[in-house]
């Protein structure tokens, strides 16, 4: 169905605001100070970068703001780009009451005295370059005299709500390794057992290298990889796990505390991680027919096991997986 025809002006105020809100922005606290050096500031999402040479930015201030004259006539102002964990500052600097917005907020004065707030994603200290009247706002154009940026992700404001940038899940590589019909399990911290699994990494290659470290003792060269076995996200969405199936070469050293377990004992083994328990139960069923599937998460509550048709003569190399 085609989109409806756009509504013509004049607009319902709430409609206009909601349509503006479809544009996701960062959130800033714009600050300046009085001649006596008292700090002032307000929350603004109307920030826009303007020019690289000269370095210019803009922010819009409502003409009803109690701080209008300070920003319009002041020597300069600072734009503090809030970090994802600074929603409290966003609320505090937009509050209507007479509360001191700067109470217990650590800051230092910039070139013209504007407060530069601590813990922000970035900070721009500006001198006033130009002020342009635009409807019920003034456009404050600032010339950037100093900047500071941090690796902290910025806070996001969209559709009237604060969110944080979605982080890519960290990657963990794990293994189900068999030898002479038995499966390798490592000693878990809780006195039970666990499957070999890398610490979280930010690339597939790093995860596989870390898995090989977890297997140290068996040694990476002593594993013939067969096929991927499971791909699933942790319940909190912060890590993505790739498990591979492979054969441990005869005579490989086992990592310390490792045991080789017969398939029929796998379903009742003390394994703390529910994902690993599910894989071991499935493995115990599949080993009889030597037909293994690939578990993948699906949109629903239960994932799916896809049949694999990788011939045994073409061993799968985990390094082949491209992120
Ligand atoms: C997320 C968010 C973004 C805002 N953006 C702006 C803005 O760009 N310009 C503005 O004048 N007010 C903006 N406001 C409103 C001001 O923060 C608020 O009205 C102002 O601080 C009122 O206090 P004042 O009269 O002391 O300035 C925003 C508020 C929020 C919560």
CSV table of C-alpha atoms and ligand atoms in Angstrom, one decimal:
chain,number,residue,atom,x,y,z
A,1,UNK,CA,0.0,0.0,0.0
A,2,UNK,CA,1.4,3.4,-0.9
A,3,UNK,CA,2.2,5.9,2.0
A,4,UNK,CA,-0.7,8.3,2.7
A,5,UNK,CA,-0.4,11.9,1.3
A,6,UNK,CA,1.5,14.2,3.7
A,7,UNK,CA,-0.6,16.5,5.9
A,8,UNK,CA,-0.4,20.1,4.9
A,9,UNK,CA,0.4,23.0,7.4
A,10,UNK,CA,-0.7,24.2,9.8
A,11,UNK,CA,0.3,21.2,11.8
A,12,UNK,CA,-0.9,19.9,15.1
A,13,UNK,CA,2.0,20.7,17.5
A,14,UNK,CA,2.2,17.2,18.9
A,15,UNK,CA,2.3,15.8,15.3
A,16,UNK,CA,5.1,18.1,14.3
A,17,UNK,CA,7.0,17.2,17.5
A,18,UNK,CA,6.5,13.5,16.9
A,19,UNK,CA,7.6,13.7,13.3
A,20,UNK,CA,10.8,15.6,14.4
A,21,UNK,CA,11.3,12.8,17.0
A,22,UNK,CA,11.6,10.2,14.2
A,23,UNK,CA,15.1,11.6,13.7
A,24,UNK,CA,17.4,10.0,16.2
A,25,UNK,CA,19.9,12.4,17.7
A,26,UNK,CA,22.5,12.5,20.4
A,27,UNK,CA,21.8,14.5,23.6
A,28,UNK,CA,23.9,17.5,24.7
A,29,UNK,CA,24.0,19.8,27.7
A,30,UNK,CA,24.8,23.4,26.4
A,31,UNK,CA,26.5,25.5,29.0
A,32,UNK,CA,27.7,29.0,29.6
A,33,UNK,CA,28.3,31.3,32.6
A,34,UNK,CA,27.2,34.7,33.9
A,35,UNK,CA,29.7,37.6,34.0
A,36,UNK,CA,30.2,36.7,37.7
A,37,UNK,CA,31.2,33.2,36.6
A,38,UNK,CA,28.0,31.4,37.8
A,39,UNK,CA,27.3,28.3,35.5
A,40,UNK,CA,24.1,27.9,33.4
A,41,UNK,CA,23.0,25.2,31.1
A,42,UNK,CA,20.2,23.3,29.4
A,43,UNK,CA,19.6,20.0,27.7
A,44,UNK,CA,19.5,20.2,23.9
A,45,UNK,CA,19.2,17.7,21.1
A,46,UNK,CA,19.2,20.4,18.3
A,47,UNK,CA,23.0,20.2,18.0
A,48,UNK,CA,24.4,19.9,14.5
A,49,UNK,CA,28.0,20.0,13.2
A,50,UNK,CA,28.2,22.8,10.7
A,51,UNK,CA,31.7,23.4,9.3
A,52,UNK,CA,35.2,21.9,9.5
A,53,UNK,CA,37.1,24.9,8.4
A,54,UNK,CA,36.5,27.1,10.3
A,55,UNK,CA,35.3,24.6,12.9
A,56,UNK,CA,31.6,25.6,13.6
A,57,UNK,CA,28.6,24.0,15.2
A,58,UNK,CA,25.1,25.0,16.0
A,59,UNK,CA,22.5,24.5,18.7
A,60,UNK,CA,19.0,26.0,18.9
A,61,UNK,CA,17.7,27.6,22.1
A,62,UNK,CA,14.0,28.3,22.7
A,63,UNK,CA,13.2,32.0,23.0
A,64,UNK,CA,11.3,31.2,26.2
A,65,UNK,CA,14.4,29.9,27.9
A,66,UNK,CA,15.3,31.6,31.2
A,67,UNK,CA,18.9,31.5,30.0
A,68,UNK,CA,18.2,33.1,26.6
A,69,UNK,CA,20.0,36.4,27.2
A,70,UNK,CA,23.0,34.7,28.7
A,71,UNK,CA,23.5,32.5,25.6
A,72,UNK,CA,22.6,35.2,23.1
A,73,UNK,CA,24.9,37.9,24.5
A,74,UNK,CA,27.6,35.8,26.2
A,75,UNK,CA,31.2,35.5,25.0
A,76,UNK,CA,30.8,31.8,24.3
A,77,UNK,CA,29.2,28.4,25.2
A,78,UNK,CA,30.2,24.8,25.4
A,79,UNK,CA,28.4,21.8,24.0
A,80,UNK,CA,28.7,18.6,26.1
A,81,UNK,CA,27.8,15.5,24.2
A,82,UNK,CA,26.3,13.2,26.9
A,83,UNK,CA,27.6,9.6,27.2
A,84,UNK,CA,25.2,6.7,27.3
A,85,UNK,CA,25.3,6.5,31.1
A,86,UNK,CA,24.4,10.2,31.6
A,87,UNK,CA,20.6,10.2,31.2
A,88,UNK,CA,20.4,11.7,34.7
A,89,UNK,CA,22.2,14.8,33.4
A,90,UNK,CA,19.8,15.0,30.5
A,91,UNK,CA,16.8,15.1,32.9
A,92,UNK,CA,18.5,17.4,35.3
A,93,UNK,CA,19.4,20.0,32.7
A,94,UNK,CA,15.9,19.9,31.2
A,95,UNK,CA,14.1,20.2,34.6
A,96,UNK,CA,11.8,23.2,35.1
A,97,UNK,CA,12.2,23.9,38.8
A,98,UNK,CA,14.6,26.2,40.5
A,99,UNK,CA,16.9,23.4,41.5
A,100,UNK,CA,20.7,24.1,41.0
A,101,UNK,CA,21.3,22.0,37.9
A,102,UNK,CA,25.1,22.0,38.6
A,103,UNK,CA,24.9,20.7,42.2
A,104,UNK,CA,27.3,17.8,42.5
A,105,UNK,CA,28.0,17.8,38.8
A,106,UNK,CA,31.8,17.8,38.3
A,107,UNK,CA,33.0,20.3,35.7
A,108,UNK,CA,35.9,22.6,34.8
A,109,UNK,CA,35.7,26.0,33.1
A,110,UNK,CA,36.6,26.3,29.4
A,111,UNK,CA,38.3,29.3,27.7
A,112,UNK,CA,35.4,31.7,28.2
A,113,UNK,CA,34.3,30.1,31.5
A,114,UNK,CA,31.7,27.7,30.1
A,115,UNK,CA,31.4,24.6,32.1
A,116,UNK,CA,32.9,21.5,30.5
A,117,UNK,CA,31.2,18.5,32.1
A,118,UNK,CA,33.1,15.4,33.3
A,119,UNK,CA,32.4,11.9,31.8
A,120,UNK,CA,30.9,13.1,28.4
A,121,UNK,CA,31.4,11.3,25.1
A,122,UNK,CA,32.8,14.6,23.7
A,123,UNK,CA,33.0,18.3,24.7
A,124,UNK,CA,33.2,21.4,22.5
A,125,UNK,CA,34.3,24.7,23.9
A,126,UNK,CA,33.1,27.5,21.7
A,127,UNK,CA,33.2,31.3,21.2
A,128,UNK,CA,30.0,32.9,20.0
A,129,UNK,CA,30.3,33.1,16.2
A,130,UNK,CA,26.8,34.1,15.1
A,131,UNK,CA,23.2,34.2,16.4
A,132,UNK,CA,20.4,33.7,14.0
A,133,UNK,CA,16.7,34.2,14.8
A,134,UNK,CA,14.6,31.3,13.6
A,135,UNK,CA,10.9,31.2,14.6
A,136,UNK,CA,10.6,30.4,18.3
A,137,UNK,CA,14.3,29.5,18.6
A,138,UNK,CA,17.6,31.3,18.2
A,139,UNK,CA,20.3,29.4,16.3
A,140,UNK,CA,23.6,29.7,18.3
A,141,UNK,CA,26.5,29.2,16.0
A,142,UNK,CA,29.7,28.5,17.9
A,143,UNK,CA,33.3,28.5,16.8
A,144,UNK,CA,35.1,25.6,18.4
A,145,UNK,CA,38.2,26.6,20.2
A,146,UNK,CA,38.9,23.4,22.1
A,147,UNK,CA,37.5,19.8,22.1
A,148,UNK,CA,37.8,16.7,24.1
A,149,UNK,CA,36.5,13.2,23.2
A,150,UNK,CA,36.4,9.9,24.9
A,151,UNK,CA,35.7,6.3,23.9
A,152,UNK,CA,32.4,6.4,25.8
A,153,UNK,CA,29.4,5.7,23.5
A,154,UNK,CA,27.0,8.6,23.2
A,155,UNK,CA,23.5,8.7,24.6
A,156,UNK,CA,20.8,8.5,21.9
A,157,UNK,CA,17.4,10.2,21.9
A,158,UNK,CA,14.7,9.0,19.4
A,159,UNK,CA,10.9,9.0,19.5
A,160,UNK,CA,11.0,10.9,22.8
A,161,UNK,CA,13.1,8.2,24.5
A,162,UNK,CA,16.7,7.8,25.5
A,163,UNK,CA,18.5,4.7,24.3
A,164,UNK,CA,22.1,3.6,24.0
A,165,UNK,CA,23.8,2.4,20.9
A,166,UNK,CA,23.4,-1.3,20.4
A,167,UNK,CA,26.8,-2.9,21.0
A,168,UNK,CA,27.8,-5.8,18.7
A,169,UNK,CA,27.8,-9.0,20.7
A,170,UNK,CA,31.2,-10.3,21.7
A,171,UNK,CA,32.1,-13.6,20.1
A,172,UNK,CA,33.0,-16.9,21.8
A,173,UNK,CA,34.1,-20.0,20.1
A,174,UNK,CA,33.5,-23.4,21.7
A,175,UNK,CA,34.0,-27.1,20.8
A,176,UNK,CA,32.6,-30.5,21.1
A,177,UNK,CA,35.6,-32.8,20.6
A,178,UNK,CA,35.4,-36.5,20.4
A,179,UNK,CA,38.0,-39.2,20.5
A,180,UNK,CA,37.5,-43.0,20.4
A,181,UNK,CA,33.7,-42.4,20.8
A,182,UNK,CA,34.0,-40.2,23.9
A,183,UNK,CA,33.6,-36.5,24.4
A,184,UNK,CA,36.1,-34.0,25.9
A,185,UNK,CA,34.9,-32.1,28.9
A,186,UNK,CA,36.9,-29.6,30.9
A,187,UNK,CA,36.8,-29.1,34.7
A,188,UNK,CA,34.2,-26.3,35.5
A,189,UNK,CA,34.8,-23.8,38.3
A,190,UNK,CA,31.8,-25.2,40.2
A,191,UNK,CA,33.2,-28.7,40.6
A,192,UNK,CA,31.2,-29.8,37.6
A,193,UNK,CA,32.2,-29.9,33.9
A,194,UNK,CA,32.1,-27.5,31.0
A,195,UNK,CA,32.6,-27.6,27.2
A,196,UNK,CA,35.8,-25.9,25.9
A,197,UNK,CA,34.9,-22.3,25.3
A,198,UNK,CA,36.9,-19.1,24.6
A,199,UNK,CA,36.6,-15.9,26.6
A,200,UNK,CA,34.5,-13.2,24.8
A,201,UNK,CA,36.5,-11.6,21.9
A,202,UNK,CA,35.7,-9.0,19.3
A,203,UNK,CA,36.4,-11.1,16.2
A,204,UNK,CA,35.9,-14.7,15.0
A,205,UNK,CA,39.6,-15.2,14.5
A,206,UNK,CA,40.4,-13.9,18.0
A,207,UNK,CA,37.7,-16.2,19.5
A,208,UNK,CA,39.1,-19.3,17.7
A,209,UNK,CA,42.6,-18.4,18.9
A,210,UNK,CA,41.3,-18.1,22.5
A,211,UNK,CA,39.5,-21.4,22.1
A,212,UNK,CA,42.8,-23.0,21.2
A,213,UNK,CA,44.3,-21.4,24.3
A,214,UNK,CA,41.4,-23.0,26.4
A,215,UNK,CA,42.4,-26.4,24.8
A,216,UNK,CA,46.1,-25.9,25.5
A,217,UNK,CA,47.4,-29.3,26.3
A,218,UNK,CA,45.5,-30.9,23.5
A,219,UNK,CA,47.1,-28.4,21.1
A,220,UNK,CA,45.3,-26.8,18.1
A,221,UNK,CA,47.1,-28.9,15.5
A,222,UNK,CA,45.7,-32.1,17.2
A,223,UNK,CA,42.1,-31.3,16.3
A,224,UNK,CA,40.4,-32.3,13.0
A,225,UNK,CA,37.4,-30.0,12.7
A,226,UNK,CA,34.3,-31.6,11.2
A,227,UNK,CA,31.5,-29.0,11.2
A,228,UNK,CA,29.9,-26.1,13.0
A,229,UNK,CA,27.6,-27.5,15.8
A,230,UNK,CA,25.7,-24.5,17.2
A,231,UNK,CA,25.3,-20.8,16.8
A,232,UNK,CA,23.4,-19.0,19.5
A,233,UNK,CA,23.3,-15.7,21.5
A,234,UNK,CA,23.5,-15.6,25.3
A,235,UNK,CA,20.2,-14.7,27.0
A,236,UNK,CA,21.4,-11.1,27.7
A,237,UNK,CA,22.3,-10.7,24.0
A,238,UNK,CA,25.9,-9.7,24.9
A,239,UNK,CA,27.7,-12.7,23.5
A,240,UNK,CA,27.3,-14.8,20.3
A,241,UNK,CA,28.6,-18.4,20.7
A,242,UNK,CA,29.9,-20.6,17.8
A,243,UNK,CA,30.4,-24.2,18.7
A,244,UNK,CA,32.4,-26.5,16.4
A,245,UNK,CA,32.5,-30.3,16.2
A,246,UNK,CA,35.8,-32.0,15.8
A,247,UNK,CA,38.0,-35.0,16.5
A,248,UNK,CA,40.8,-34.9,18.9
A,249,UNK,CA,43.8,-36.8,17.5
A,250,UNK,CA,44.7,-40.0,19.2
A,251,UNK,CA,47.5,-39.5,21.7
A,252,UNK,CA,46.8,-35.7,22.2
A,253,UNK,CA,47.5,-34.4,25.7
A,254,UNK,CA,44.4,-33.6,27.5
A,255,UNK,CA,44.1,-30.1,29.2
A,256,UNK,CA,44.4,-30.3,33.0
A,257,UNK,CA,41.3,-31.6,34.7
A,258,UNK,CA,39.8,-32.8,31.4
A,259,UNK,CA,37.8,-36.0,31.1
A,260,UNK,CA,36.6,-38.1,28.2
A,261,UNK,CA,33.0,-39.0,28.7
A,262,UNK,CA,31.0,-41.8,27.0
A,263,UNK,CA,27.9,-40.4,25.1
A,264,UNK,CA,25.4,-42.2,27.3
A,265,UNK,CA,26.8,-40.4,30.4
A,266,UNK,CA,26.5,-36.9,28.8
A,267,UNK,CA,22.8,-36.2,29.6
A,268,UNK,CA,23.3,-36.7,33.3
A,269,UNK,CA,26.7,-35.0,33.7
A,270,UNK,CA,27.0,-32.0,36.1
A,271,UNK,CA,27.2,-29.2,33.5
A,272,UNK,CA,26.2,-25.7,34.8
A,273,UNK,CA,25.6,-24.0,31.5
A,274,UNK,CA,22.1,-24.7,30.1
A,275,UNK,CA,23.3,-24.2,26.5
A,276,UNK,CA,26.1,-26.7,26.9
A,277,UNK,CA,23.7,-29.2,28.6
A,278,UNK,CA,21.4,-28.9,25.6
A,279,UNK,CA,24.2,-29.5,23.1
A,280,UNK,CA,25.5,-32.5,25.0
A,281,UNK,CA,22.0,-34.1,25.2
A,282,UNK,CA,21.6,-33.6,21.4
A,283,UNK,CA,25.1,-35.0,20.8
A,284,UNK,CA,24.2,-38.1,22.8
A,285,UNK,CA,21.2,-38.6,20.4
A,286,UNK,CA,23.0,-37.8,17.2
A,287,UNK,CA,26.2,-39.8,17.7
A,288,UNK,CA,24.3,-43.1,17.2
A,289,UNK,CA,23.4,-42.3,13.6
A,290,UNK,CA,26.5,-40.1,13.1
A,291,UNK,CA,24.3,-37.5,11.6
A,292,UNK,CA,24.9,-34.1,13.2
A,293,UNK,CA,22.8,-31.0,12.9
A,294,UNK,CA,23.6,-27.3,13.3
A,295,UNK,CA,21.6,-25.5,16.0
A,296,UNK,CA,20.8,-21.9,15.3
A,297,UNK,CA,18.7,-19.4,17.2
A,298,UNK,CA,15.4,-18.5,15.6
A,299,UNK,CA,13.0,-15.6,16.2
A,300,UNK,CA,10.8,-17.8,18.5
A,301,UNK,CA,11.7,-19.1,22.0
A,302,UNK,CA,13.2,-22.4,20.7
A,303,UNK,CA,16.0,-22.5,18.1
A,304,UNK,CA,16.1,-25.0,15.2
A,305,UNK,CA,18.5,-27.8,14.3
A,306,UNK,CA,19.4,-27.7,10.6
A,307,UNK,CA,20.6,-30.9,8.9
A,308,UNK,CA,24.2,-30.7,7.9
A,309,UNK,CA,25.4,-32.2,4.6
A,310,UNK,CA,29.2,-31.5,5.0
A,311,UNK,CA,30.9,-34.7,3.8
A,312,UNK,CA,33.5,-36.1,6.2
A,313,UNK,CA,36.1,-36.1,3.4
A,314,UNK,CA,36.0,-32.2,3.5
A,315,UNK,CA,36.7,-31.3,7.1
A,316,UNK,CA,35.4,-27.9,8.0
A,317,UNK,CA,38.0,-25.4,9.2
A,318,UNK,CA,36.6,-23.0,11.8
A,319,UNK,CA,38.9,-20.3,10.3
A,320,UNK,CA,36.6,-20.5,7.2
A,321,UNK,CA,33.8,-18.7,9.0
A,322,UNK,CA,33.7,-15.1,8.0
A,323,UNK,CA,32.0,-12.8,10.4
B,1,LIG,C1,16.1,15.5,25.1
B,1,LIG,C2,15.8,17.0,25.2
B,1,LIG,C3,16.2,17.8,24.2
B,1,LIG,C4,16.0,19.2,24.2
B,1,LIG,N1,16.4,20.0,23.2
B,1,LIG,C5,16.3,21.3,23.3
B,1,LIG,C6,16.9,22.2,22.4
B,1,LIG,O1,17.5,21.8,21.4
B,1,LIG,N2,16.7,23.5,22.6
B,1,LIG,C7,16.0,24.0,23.6
B,1,LIG,O2,15.9,25.3,23.7
B,1,LIG,N3,15.5,23.2,24.6
B,1,LIG,C8,15.6,21.9,24.4
B,1,LIG,N4,15.1,21.1,25.4
B,1,LIG,C9,14.3,21.7,26.5
B,1,LIG,C10,15.2,22.3,27.5
B,1,LIG,O3,16.2,21.5,28.0
B,1,LIG,C11,14.3,22.9,28.6
B,1,LIG,O4,13.1,23.4,28.1
B,1,LIG,C12,15.0,24.0,29.2
B,1,LIG,O5,16.1,23.5,29.9
B,1,LIG,C13,14.1,24.7,30.2
B,1,LIG,O6,14.8,25.4,31.1
B,1,LIG,P1,15.4,26.9,30.9
B,1,LIG,O7,14.2,27.8,30.7
B,1,LIG,O8,16.1,27.1,32.2
B,1,LIG,O9,16.3,26.9,29.7
B,1,LIG,C14,15.3,19.7,25.3
B,1,LIG,C15,14.9,18.9,26.4
B,1,LIG,C16,15.1,17.5,26.3
B,1,LIG,C17,14.7,16.6,27.4
